[in-house]
Amino acid sequence: GAGVSQSPRYKVAKRGQDVALRCDPISGHVSLFWYQQALGQGPEFLTYFQNEAQLDKSGLPSDRFFAERPEGSVSTLKIQRTQQEDSAVYLCASSVDRGNTEAFFGQGTRLTVV
Amino acid sequence: GENVEQHPSTLSVQEGDSAVIKCTYSDSASNYFPWYKQELGKRPQLIIDIRSNVGEKKDQRIAVTLNKTAKHFSLHITETQPEDSAVYFCAASPSGNTPLVFGKGTRLSVIA
């Protein structure tokens, strides 16, 4: 595909359940970002990869959140023991270079914790 | 770290009028300022960006101005059309290895 692809588009999880969200960035893009977007709010930074290296994870809200990009392409955001406050849209973005360049966003995964 | 403030949170304009959205940032090292448009249920998409070495950039009905001294930048949309209705986000990036920091967004409604 030509753009950033995220799956699943929608996920309903029971409180306490673990979830895994997938991001396929644009081929060849070095940088990959995860953002959390609550309803009516702007995207909030979670974590950032440059190739396979996780350079910044300061935005991850707790140790229940974990992200990886083992081969420098596909990335997975995992949330353990989900809680209601984790309900949000999780956006993935990629850019061709290290930063200061256009970030292309995926459609997002809407996570609802019930 | 960088902090981006965006105003107003909602804006309604009559079709054909202009719309202005303003953002301020805190980190003087920031040098890249994109604007994204997000339609309901869709992904944010870049509409225009500006770097710190210029003060203004224009693309058809859209323009962005940057005042580095005051640390603020603005989006100007002229001759607004109903399809301009969306949420607009400003963002700032302090350096090449730093992710974008977003404002909270402005919901623009263009009334026909």
Short mmCIF file of C-alpha atoms in Angstrom, two decimals:
data_model
loop_
_atom_site.label_atom_id
_atom_site.label_comp_id
_atom_site.label_asym_id
_atom_site.label_seq_id
_atom_site.Cartn_x
_atom_site.Cartn_y
_atom_site.Cartn_z
CA GLY A 1 0.00 0.00 0.00
CA ALA A 2 0.98 3.59 -0.49
CA GLY A 3 0.15 4.87 2.99
CA VAL A 4 0.53 4.01 6.66
CA SER A 5 -1.68 1.09 7.55
CA GLN A 6 -2.96 0.27 11.02
CA SER A 7 -4.84 -2.75 12.27
CA PRO A 8 -7.28 -3.42 13.64
CA ARG A 9 -9.36 -0.32 12.88
CA TYR A 10 -11.54 -0.97 15.90
CA LYS A 11 -10.89 -2.99 19.03
CA VAL A 12 -13.18 -3.58 21.97
CA ALA A 13 -11.41 -5.04 24.98
CA LYS A 14 -12.67 -6.07 28.36
CA ARG A 15 -10.98 -4.37 31.27
CA GLY A 16 -7.87 -6.33 32.19
CA GLN A 17 -7.39 -7.79 28.72
CA ASP A 18 -4.12 -7.37 26.80
CA VAL A 19 -4.24 -5.81 23.31
CA ALA A 20 -1.76 -5.45 20.46
CA LEU A 21 -2.04 -2.73 17.84
CA ARG A 22 -0.13 -2.97 14.58
CA CYS A 23 1.36 -0.28 12.37
CA ASP A 24 2.77 -0.78 8.88
CA PRO A 25 4.64 2.41 7.96
CA ILE A 26 5.37 3.63 4.48
CA SER A 27 8.16 1.49 3.05
CA GLY A 28 11.58 2.99 3.63
CA HIS A 29 10.46 5.48 6.25
CA VAL A 30 13.04 5.77 8.99
CA SER A 31 10.97 7.36 11.72
CA LEU A 32 7.84 5.92 13.31
CA PHE A 33 5.71 7.57 15.94
CA TRP A 34 2.82 6.45 18.11
CA TYR A 35 0.30 8.97 19.37
CA GLN A 36 -2.79 8.66 21.56
CA GLN A 37 -5.79 10.81 20.64
CA ALA A 38 -8.59 11.15 23.16
CA LEU A 39 -12.00 12.29 21.92
CA GLY A 40 -11.91 15.96 20.95
CA GLN A 41 -8.22 16.32 21.73
CA GLY A 42 -5.01 16.63 19.78
CA PRO A 43 -2.65 13.69 19.34
CA GLU A 44 -0.48 13.10 22.42
CA PHE A 45 2.98 11.64 21.87
CA LEU A 46 3.63 8.14 23.18
CA THR A 47 6.87 6.86 21.66
CA TYR A 48 9.26 7.27 18.72
CA PHE A 49 11.46 4.89 16.75
CA GLN A 50 14.28 5.60 14.38
CA ASN A 51 14.64 2.37 12.44
CA GLU A 52 14.56 -0.34 15.14
CA ALA A 53 15.83 1.90 17.93
CA GLN A 54 13.29 3.30 20.35
CA LEU A 55 14.72 6.77 20.91
CA ASP A 56 12.00 8.23 23.07
CA LYS A 57 9.33 6.53 25.14
CA SER A 58 8.69 9.36 27.52
CA GLY A 59 5.05 9.64 26.52
CA LEU A 60 4.04 6.11 27.46
CA PRO A 61 1.58 6.62 30.32
CA SER A 62 2.55 3.58 32.36
CA ASP A 63 4.58 0.39 32.31
CA ARG A 64 1.49 -1.35 30.93
CA PHE A 65 2.34 0.21 27.57
CA PHE A 66 5.08 -1.31 25.47
CA ALA A 67 6.11 -0.72 21.86
CA GLU A 68 8.54 -2.46 19.56
CA ARG A 69 9.83 -2.26 16.01
CA PRO A 70 12.22 -5.21 15.86
CA GLU A 71 13.17 -5.05 12.18
CA GLY A 72 12.82 -1.34 11.65
CA SER A 73 9.57 -1.56 9.71
CA VAL A 74 6.35 -2.88 11.28
CA SER A 75 5.68 -1.70 14.82
CA THR A 76 3.42 -3.07 17.52
CA LEU A 77 2.00 -1.16 20.47
CA LYS A 78 0.98 -3.47 23.28
CA ILE A 79 -1.19 -2.51 26.20
CA GLN A 80 -1.37 -4.92 29.11
CA ARG A 81 -4.24 -5.16 31.58
CA THR A 82 -6.27 -2.52 29.77
CA GLN A 83 -8.21 0.03 31.78
CA GLN A 84 -11.09 2.30 30.81
CA GLU A 85 -8.83 5.34 30.62
CA ASP A 86 -6.90 3.61 27.83
CA SER A 87 -9.92 4.10 25.53
CA ALA A 88 -8.76 6.38 22.71
CA VAL A 89 -7.69 6.38 19.09
CA TYR A 90 -4.09 5.23 18.71
CA LEU A 91 -2.42 6.87 15.72
CA CYS A 92 0.76 5.74 14.06
CA ALA A 93 2.78 8.04 11.83
CA SER A 94 5.95 7.64 9.81
CA SER A 95 8.34 10.03 8.14
CA VAL A 96 11.07 9.51 5.62
CA ASP A 97 13.82 11.04 7.72
CA ARG A 98 14.78 11.58 11.32
CA GLY A 99 12.35 14.40 11.92
CA ASN A 100 11.37 17.88 10.86
CA THR A 101 9.74 16.34 7.82
CA GLU A 102 6.17 15.55 6.98
CA ALA A 103 4.68 12.83 9.17
CA PHE A 104 2.14 10.62 7.41
CA PHE A 105 -0.56 9.25 9.65
CA GLY A 106 -2.44 5.99 9.57
CA GLN A 107 -6.21 5.79 10.03
CA GLY A 108 -5.75 4.88 13.66
CA THR A 109 -7.06 2.12 15.89
CA ARG A 110 -10.06 3.04 18.01
CA LEU A 111 -9.70 1.15 21.29
CA THR A 112 -12.70 0.91 23.58
CA VAL A 113 -12.22 -0.71 26.97
CA VAL A 114 -15.44 -1.91 28.57
CA GLY B 1 9.91 20.00 26.81
CA GLU B 2 7.95 21.72 24.10
CA ASN B 3 4.43 22.96 24.86
CA VAL B 4 2.04 24.11 22.12
CA GLU B 5 -1.04 26.19 22.85
CA GLN B 6 -3.73 26.62 20.18
CA HIS B 7 -6.64 29.10 19.97
CA PRO B 8 -9.53 29.23 19.49
CA SER B 9 -10.83 25.75 20.26
CA THR B 10 -13.86 26.32 18.04
CA LEU B 11 -14.40 28.74 15.17
CA SER B 12 -17.44 29.36 13.01
CA VAL B 13 -17.26 31.49 9.89
CA GLN B 14 -19.56 32.28 7.00
CA GLU B 15 -18.67 30.78 3.66
CA GLY B 16 -16.33 33.13 1.83
CA ASP B 17 -14.95 34.74 4.98
CA SER B 18 -11.43 34.21 6.31
CA ALA B 19 -10.44 32.04 9.25
CA VAL B 20 -7.38 32.50 11.45
CA ILE B 21 -6.05 29.98 13.96
CA LYS B 22 -3.16 30.87 16.27
CA CYS B 23 -0.58 28.79 18.07
CA THR B 24 2.21 29.56 20.50
CA TYR B 25 5.14 27.36 21.41
CA SER B 26 7.57 27.35 24.30
CA ASP B 27 10.83 25.85 23.02
CA SER B 28 12.91 28.40 21.14
CA ALA B 29 14.81 25.52 19.52
CA SER B 30 11.71 24.45 17.58
CA ASN B 31 12.25 24.92 13.88
CA TYR B 32 9.51 23.01 12.08
CA PHE B 33 5.82 23.94 12.27
CA PRO B 34 3.27 21.87 10.35
CA TRP B 35 -0.50 22.22 10.24
CA TYR B 36 -2.74 19.18 9.96
CA LYS B 37 -6.40 18.89 8.98
CA GLN B 38 -8.46 16.06 10.42
CA GLU B 39 -11.93 15.35 9.11
CA LEU B 40 -14.31 13.36 11.26
CA GLY B 41 -13.19 9.77 11.58
CA LYS B 42 -10.21 10.26 9.30
CA ARG B 43 -6.48 10.54 9.71
CA PRO B 44 -4.70 13.88 10.20
CA GLN B 45 -3.29 15.13 6.92
CA LEU B 46 -0.64 17.77 6.39
CA ILE B 47 -1.97 20.89 4.70
CA ILE B 48 1.00 23.24 5.01
CA ASP B 49 4.22 23.55 6.96
CA ILE B 50 6.83 26.21 7.61
CA ARG B 51 10.41 26.14 8.79
CA SER B 52 12.09 28.68 10.96
CA ASN B 53 14.14 30.22 8.19
CA VAL B 54 11.06 31.84 6.61
CA GLY B 55 8.35 34.09 8.01
CA GLU B 56 5.48 33.26 5.71
CA LYS B 57 4.38 30.57 3.29
CA LYS B 58 1.34 30.46 1.06
CA ASP B 59 -0.41 27.73 -0.89
CA GLN B 60 -3.52 28.90 -2.74
CA ARG B 61 -6.11 29.80 -0.07
CA ILE B 62 -3.93 28.70 2.83
CA ALA B 63 -1.07 30.65 4.39
CA VAL B 64 1.03 30.27 7.50
CA THR B 65 2.99 33.00 9.26
CA LEU B 66 5.74 32.52 11.83
CA ASN B 67 7.08 34.97 14.38
CA LYS B 68 10.10 33.35 16.02
CA THR B 69 10.72 36.24 18.36
CA ALA B 70 7.26 36.00 19.83
CA LYS B 71 7.16 32.19 19.39
CA HIS B 72 3.87 32.10 17.64
CA PHE B 73 2.57 30.97 14.27
CA SER B 74 -0.80 31.25 12.60
CA LEU B 75 -2.87 29.54 9.92
CA HIS B 76 -4.90 31.73 7.58
CA ILE B 77 -7.61 30.32 5.33
CA THR B 78 -9.18 32.75 2.87
CA GLU B 79 -12.43 32.40 0.92
CA THR B 80 -13.53 29.55 3.17
CA GLN B 81 -15.68 26.78 1.73
CA PRO B 82 -17.88 24.19 3.47
CA GLU B 83 -15.29 21.48 2.74
CA ASP B 84 -12.83 23.39 4.92
CA SER B 85 -14.91 22.33 7.93
CA ALA B 86 -12.69 20.04 10.03
CA VAL B 87 -10.41 20.04 13.06
CA TYR B 88 -7.08 21.75 12.49
CA PHE B 89 -3.99 20.96 14.54
CA CYS B 90 -0.77 22.93 14.74
CA ALA B 91 2.45 21.24 15.80
CA ALA B 92 6.06 22.07 16.56
CA SER B 93 9.24 20.06 16.45
CA PRO B 94 12.33 21.13 18.39
CA SER B 95 14.87 19.13 16.41
CA GLY B 96 15.43 16.41 13.90
CA ASN B 97 15.31 13.66 16.50
CA THR B 98 12.28 14.95 18.34
CA PRO B 99 8.68 14.04 17.62
CA LEU B 100 6.00 16.57 16.85
CA VAL B 101 4.16 18.19 19.75
CA PHE B 102 0.56 19.02 18.83
CA GLY B 103 -1.85 21.69 19.93
CA LYS B 104 -5.28 20.61 21.15
CA GLY B 105 -6.98 21.51 17.90
CA THR B 106 -9.49 23.99 16.50
CA ARG B 107 -12.85 22.82 15.22
CA LEU B 108 -13.64 25.00 12.21
CA SER B 109 -17.20 25.17 10.93
CA VAL B 110 -17.88 26.95 7.64
CA ILE B 111 -21.53 27.89 7.36
CA ALA B 112 -22.97 27.98 3.87
#
